[in-house]
Coordinates of C-alpha atoms in Angstrom, one line a residue:
Chain A
M1412 CA 125.0 177.3 165.0
T1413 CA 122.5 174.0 164.7
I1414 CA 122.8 171.4 162.1
P1415 CA 121.4 172.2 158.3
G1416 CA 118.6 171.1 157.5
S1417 CA 119.3 169.6 154.8
W1418 CA 121.5 167.1 156.5
Y1419 CA 118.3 166.1 158.3
L1420 CA 116.5 166.0 154.8
T1421 CA 119.3 163.9 153.5
L1422 CA 119.1 161.3 156.6
A1423 CA 115.4 161.0 156.1
A1424 CA 115.5 160.4 152.2
V1425 CA 117.8 157.6 152.6
I1426 CA 115.9 156.4 155.9
F1427 CA 112.6 156.4 153.7
T1428 CA 114.6 154.8 150.4
M1429 CA 115.8 152.0 153.0
G1430 CA 112.2 151.2 153.9
A1431 CA 111.3 151.4 150.3
L1432 CA 113.7 148.9 149.3
G1433 CA 112.9 146.4 152.3
L1434 CA 109.2 146.6 151.4
L1435 CA 110.1 145.8 147.8
V1436 CA 112.4 142.9 148.8
R1437 CA 111.5 140.6 152.0
R1438 CA 108.9 138.4 151.7
N1439 CA 107.8 138.3 155.2
V1440 CA 104.8 140.4 155.8
L1441 CA 105.5 141.3 159.1
V1442 CA 108.7 142.9 157.9
M1443 CA 107.0 144.6 155.0
F1444 CA 104.9 146.2 157.7
M1445 CA 108.2 147.2 159.5
C1446 CA 109.7 148.7 156.4
I1447 CA 106.3 150.7 156.1
E1448 CA 107.0 152.2 159.6
L1449 CA 110.4 153.2 158.7
M1450 CA 108.9 155.3 155.9
L1451 CA 106.8 156.7 158.2
N1452 CA 109.5 157.8 160.5
A1453 CA 111.4 159.1 157.5
V1454 CA 108.8 161.4 157.0
N1455 CA 107.8 162.4 160.3
L1456 CA 111.9 163.4 160.4
T1457 CA 111.2 165.3 157.1
L1458 CA 108.1 167.0 158.9
V1459 CA 110.1 167.7 162.4
T1460 CA 112.9 169.1 160.3
F1461 CA 110.7 171.7 158.6
S1462 CA 108.9 172.8 161.3
R1463 CA 112.0 173.8 162.5
M1464 CA 113.3 175.3 159.6
L1465 CA 110.0 177.4 158.7
G1466 CA 109.7 178.0 162.4
D1467 CA 106.2 176.5 162.2
I1468 CA 104.6 174.3 165.1
G1469 CA 101.9 172.7 162.3
G1470 CA 104.8 170.2 161.3
Q1471 CA 105.0 168.7 164.5
V1472 CA 101.1 168.6 164.8
L1473 CA 101.2 167.0 161.3
V1474 CA 103.6 164.5 162.9
F1475 CA 101.8 164.1 166.1
F1476 CA 98.6 162.7 163.8
V1477 CA 101.0 160.4 161.6
L1478 CA 101.6 158.8 164.9
V1479 CA 98.0 158.1 165.6
V1480 CA 97.1 157.2 161.8
A1481 CA 100.2 154.7 162.1
A1482 CA 99.2 153.1 165.7
A1483 CA 96.0 152.5 164.2
E1484 CA 97.2 150.9 161.0
V1485 CA 99.4 148.6 162.8
V1486 CA 96.3 147.5 164.9
V1487 CA 94.3 146.7 162.2
G1488 CA 97.2 145.6 159.6
L1489 CA 98.7 143.4 162.4
G1490 CA 94.8 141.9 163.1
I1491 CA 94.2 140.9 159.3
I1492 CA 97.6 138.9 159.2
V1493 CA 96.8 137.4 162.4
S1494 CA 93.7 136.2 160.4
I1495 CA 95.4 135.6 157.2
F1496 CA 97.6 133.2 159.3
R1497 CA 94.7 131.6 160.7
R1498 CA 93.6 130.3 157.5
K1499 CA 97.0 129.9 155.6
A1500 CA 99.7 128.8 158.3
N1501 CA 101.9 131.2 156.6
V1502 CA 102.8 134.9 156.1
T1503 CA 105.1 135.2 153.2
A1504 CA 103.3 137.6 150.8
D1505 CA 104.1 135.3 147.4
D1506 CA 101.9 132.7 148.9
L1507 CA 99.1 135.0 149.4
H1508 CA 97.7 134.6 145.6
L1509 CA 94.2 133.6 146.3
L1510 CA 92.6 136.3 143.9
K1511 CA 94.6 135.3 141.3
G1512 CA 92.5 134.1 138.1
Chain B
M612 CA 139.0 172.4 155.1
I613 CA 135.3 171.5 155.0
G614 CA 135.9 169.8 158.3
H615 CA 137.5 172.4 159.9
L616 CA 134.7 174.9 158.5
L617 CA 132.3 172.4 160.2
L618 CA 133.9 172.0 163.7
T619 CA 134.0 176.0 163.4
T620 CA 130.1 176.8 162.2
I621 CA 128.3 173.9 164.1
A622 CA 128.5 173.4 167.8
L623 CA 130.4 169.8 168.8
P624 CA 127.9 168.3 170.9
D625 CA 125.2 168.9 167.8
L626 CA 127.6 167.5 165.7
F627 CA 128.6 164.4 167.2
T628 CA 124.4 164.0 168.5
F629 CA 123.6 163.9 164.9
I630 CA 126.5 162.1 163.6
F631 CA 125.9 159.1 166.3
A632 CA 122.2 159.2 165.9
G633 CA 122.3 159.3 162.4
L634 CA 124.5 156.5 161.7
A635 CA 122.7 154.3 164.8
A636 CA 119.1 155.7 162.5
L637 CA 121.0 153.9 159.2
V638 CA 122.3 150.7 160.6
G639 CA 119.3 150.0 162.4
A640 CA 117.3 150.8 159.2
G641 CA 119.5 147.9 157.4
G642 CA 119.0 145.8 160.0
V643 CA 115.5 145.7 159.8
I644 CA 115.9 144.8 156.1
L645 CA 118.7 142.3 156.2
A646 CA 118.0 140.3 158.9
R647 CA 116.3 137.1 158.5
N648 CA 115.2 136.5 161.8
P649 CA 112.0 139.1 161.9
V650 CA 112.5 138.9 166.1
H651 CA 115.9 140.7 165.0
S652 CA 114.1 143.1 162.4
A653 CA 112.0 144.0 165.2
L654 CA 114.7 145.2 167.6
M655 CA 116.5 146.9 164.6
L656 CA 113.6 148.8 164.1
V657 CA 113.5 150.0 167.9
M658 CA 117.1 151.5 167.2
T659 CA 116.1 153.4 164.4
L660 CA 113.2 154.8 166.2
F661 CA 115.2 155.7 169.5
S662 CA 117.9 157.4 166.7
V663 CA 115.1 159.2 165.4
A664 CA 113.6 160.3 169.0
V665 CA 117.0 161.7 169.6
L666 CA 117.3 163.7 166.3
F667 CA 113.8 165.3 167.2
V668 CA 115.3 166.2 170.8
E669 CA 117.8 167.6 168.6
Q670 CA 115.5 169.9 166.8
D671 CA 113.7 171.1 169.9
A672 CA 110.8 168.6 169.4
Q673 CA 110.9 166.9 172.9
F674 CA 106.9 166.1 173.3
L675 CA 107.1 164.2 170.3
A676 CA 110.4 162.6 171.0
A677 CA 108.6 161.1 174.5
V678 CA 105.6 160.3 172.2
Q679 CA 107.7 158.3 169.8
V680 CA 109.5 156.3 172.3
I681 CA 106.4 155.6 174.2
V682 CA 104.0 155.0 171.6
Y683 CA 106.3 153.3 168.7
A684 CA 109.0 151.4 170.8
G685 CA 106.6 151.0 173.6
A686 CA 103.3 150.1 171.8
I687 CA 104.0 149.4 168.4
V688 CA 107.2 147.3 168.1
V689 CA 105.9 145.5 171.3
L690 CA 102.9 144.5 169.4
F691 CA 104.7 143.3 166.5
L692 CA 106.5 141.1 168.8
F693 CA 103.6 139.6 170.1
V694 CA 102.3 138.6 166.6
I695 CA 105.6 137.4 165.6
M696 CA 105.9 135.2 168.9
L697 CA 102.3 134.4 168.5
L698 CA 102.6 133.4 165.0
G699 CA 105.9 131.5 165.4
V700 CA 107.5 132.9 162.5
D701 CA 110.4 133.8 164.4
R702 CA 112.5 131.5 161.9
R703 CA 114.8 132.0 158.9
E704 CA 112.5 132.9 155.4
V705 CA 112.3 130.7 153.1
T706 CA 114.7 132.2 150.3
Q707 CA 115.3 129.0 147.9
R708 CA 112.2 129.2 146.1
D709 CA 112.1 132.4 144.4
P710 CA 109.1 133.0 142.0
L711 CA 110.7 136.1 140.9
P712 CA 114.1 136.0 140.3
A713 CA 114.6 139.4 138.6
Q714 CA 112.5 141.0 141.5
R715 CA 115.2 141.7 144.0
P716 CA 118.0 143.6 141.5
L717 CA 114.8 145.2 140.4
A718 CA 114.1 146.6 143.2
V719 CA 117.5 147.8 144.0
V720 CA 117.4 149.5 140.6
A721 CA 113.6 151.1 141.6
A722 CA 114.9 152.0 145.1
I723 CA 118.0 154.0 143.7
L724 CA 115.3 155.8 141.7
V725 CA 113.3 156.8 144.0
L726 CA 116.0 158.4 146.2
L727 CA 117.0 160.0 142.9
E728 CA 113.5 161.1 142.4
I729 CA 113.7 162.6 145.8
G730 CA 116.7 164.6 145.1
L731 CA 115.5 166.2 141.7
L732 CA 112.0 167.4 143.6
A733 CA 114.2 168.6 146.7
R734 CA 116.2 170.7 144.3
S735 CA 113.5 172.0 142.0
H736 CA 110.7 172.5 144.2
W737 CA 112.3 173.9 147.2
S738 CA 110.3 175.7 150.4
T739 CA 108.9 178.8 150.1
G740 CA 109.9 180.3 153.6
Q741 CA 106.6 181.2 154.2
R742 CA 107.3 181.1 158.0
A743 CA 104.7 180.9 161.0
V744 CA 101.8 180.3 159.9
V745 CA 99.9 178.4 162.8
G746 CA 102.4 179.5 165.4
P747 CA 106.1 179.7 166.4
T748 CA 107.9 176.8 167.5
N749 CA 109.7 178.5 170.3
G750 CA 107.7 181.5 170.4
G751 CA 109.0 181.9 174.4
Q752 CA 107.2 179.2 175.7
S753 CA 107.7 175.5 175.5
N754 CA 107.4 173.0 173.0
I755 CA 104.5 171.1 174.7
V756 CA 102.6 174.3 175.2
E757 CA 103.3 175.8 171.6
L758 CA 102.1 171.9 170.2
A759 CA 99.2 172.3 172.8
R760 CA 98.0 175.2 171.9
A761 CA 98.3 174.3 168.2
V762 CA 96.3 171.1 168.7
F763 CA 93.3 172.6 170.6
T764 CA 92.9 175.7 168.6
T765 CA 93.4 175.2 165.2
Y766 CA 93.6 171.3 164.5
L767 CA 90.6 170.8 167.2
L768 CA 88.2 169.0 164.6
P769 CA 91.6 166.8 163.3
F770 CA 92.2 165.8 167.0
E771 CA 88.6 164.6 167.1
A772 CA 88.5 163.0 164.3
T773 CA 91.7 161.3 165.2
S774 CA 89.5 160.1 168.3
A775 CA 87.1 158.6 166.3
L776 CA 89.6 156.7 164.0
L777 CA 91.0 155.0 167.2
V778 CA 87.7 154.0 168.3
I779 CA 87.6 152.4 164.6
A780 CA 90.5 150.9 164.7
V781 CA 89.7 149.0 168.0
L782 CA 86.6 147.9 166.6
G783 CA 88.4 147.0 163.5
A784 CA 91.0 145.1 165.3
V785 CA 88.0 143.1 167.4
V786 CA 86.3 142.0 164.4
L787 CA 89.2 140.6 162.6
A788 CA 90.4 138.8 165.6
R789 CA 86.9 137.4 166.7
R790 CA 86.4 133.7 165.9
A791 CA 83.2 133.4 166.5
A792 CA 81.2 133.1 162.8
T793 CA 84.3 131.4 161.4
P794 CA 83.3 128.7 158.6
T795 CA 84.9 125.9 160.8
D796 CA 82.2 126.6 163.5
T797 CA 79.6 126.2 160.8
V798 CA 80.8 122.6 159.9
S799 CA 81.3 121.3 163.5
K800 CA 77.4 122.5 164.1
L801 CA 76.3 120.7 161.3
N802 CA 78.6 117.6 162.6
T803 CA 76.9 117.8 165.9
E804 CA 73.6 118.3 164.4
S805 CA 74.1 114.7 162.5
S806 CA 75.5 113.6 165.1
N807 CA 72.2 114.0 167.2
I808 CA 70.2 112.1 164.4
L809 CA 72.3 109.5 164.4
V810 CA 72.3 109.0 168.2
E811 CA 68.5 109.3 167.6
A812 CA 68.1 106.6 164.9
V813 CA 70.0 104.3 166.9
A814 CA 67.9 104.7 169.8
D815 CA 64.6 104.4 168.2
P816 CA 64.0 101.3 166.2
A817 CA 60.6 102.9 164.8
I818 CA 63.4 105.4 162.5
S819 CA 63.8 103.4 159.2
S820 CA 67.3 101.8 158.4
D821 CA 67.2 103.8 155.6
D822 CA 67.8 107.5 157.7
G823 CA 70.0 105.8 159.7
Q824 CA 72.6 104.8 156.9
R825 CA 71.8 108.7 155.3
S826 CA 73.7 109.6 158.5
H827 CA 76.4 107.3 158.5
Q828 CA 77.6 108.3 155.2

């Protein structure tokens, strides 16, 4: 018998929470971005687990699309970070308050 | 008692694979959060991504495991490392100056609440047990055949839309990374124009001294 799906789901929930915690705690924009990737991976693990539990390939197709969107997101996000860094020479989230009234 | 039960119902290789890959994923996730140096965070992220790929293989998603390693570990993390090295931010994060001292404890509380909420939702809204809307995961054929059939029949339109998304992302990256139309360039163009006026004023005595002074200013 294989591992029960609930174990994978619990692990994915813990990884997702750690990603959310890192996003809230860290100041460096790049590390915050990595924490978003962590959360995306936790969700991917959940989708693959449900795909196996329900015997439905749709979950894996969704993971495929999440991977593509994650790649596009990283490209644009890192472009934004580089262009911010050109102006501010700083990638700390607390120092990016140009829109503050 | 419980351990004995587990060993009798779950195959030992599966159990060991899950435990080691799960632990590695958790350690990697913790490392991403705790490492002071962004490079270390990126390497810890690779560890988590590999472990998740192992868990994918464990659940018969071989193609996604390969894509996970190639796209995430091979492309995305390398891109992260590129940017870290390019910006030169591979030094320790400044933590002395803390504008919001209460933020970190509150963040921990919020994360625990998120975990509890996920647990609550998982208890109250469990999956319905409906099976195989699109196609079976292992209907006699390999994982990649089933996945390809779903992607190129049922999900053909979203698949085409992702290609448009990738093109848009590439265009966005090019526009963001372009240096041509920055304000500094306009300033330097103005500077060269005014210095041209200055050169003309010096070379041509017919231009009044008033103009020369203005361009000096």
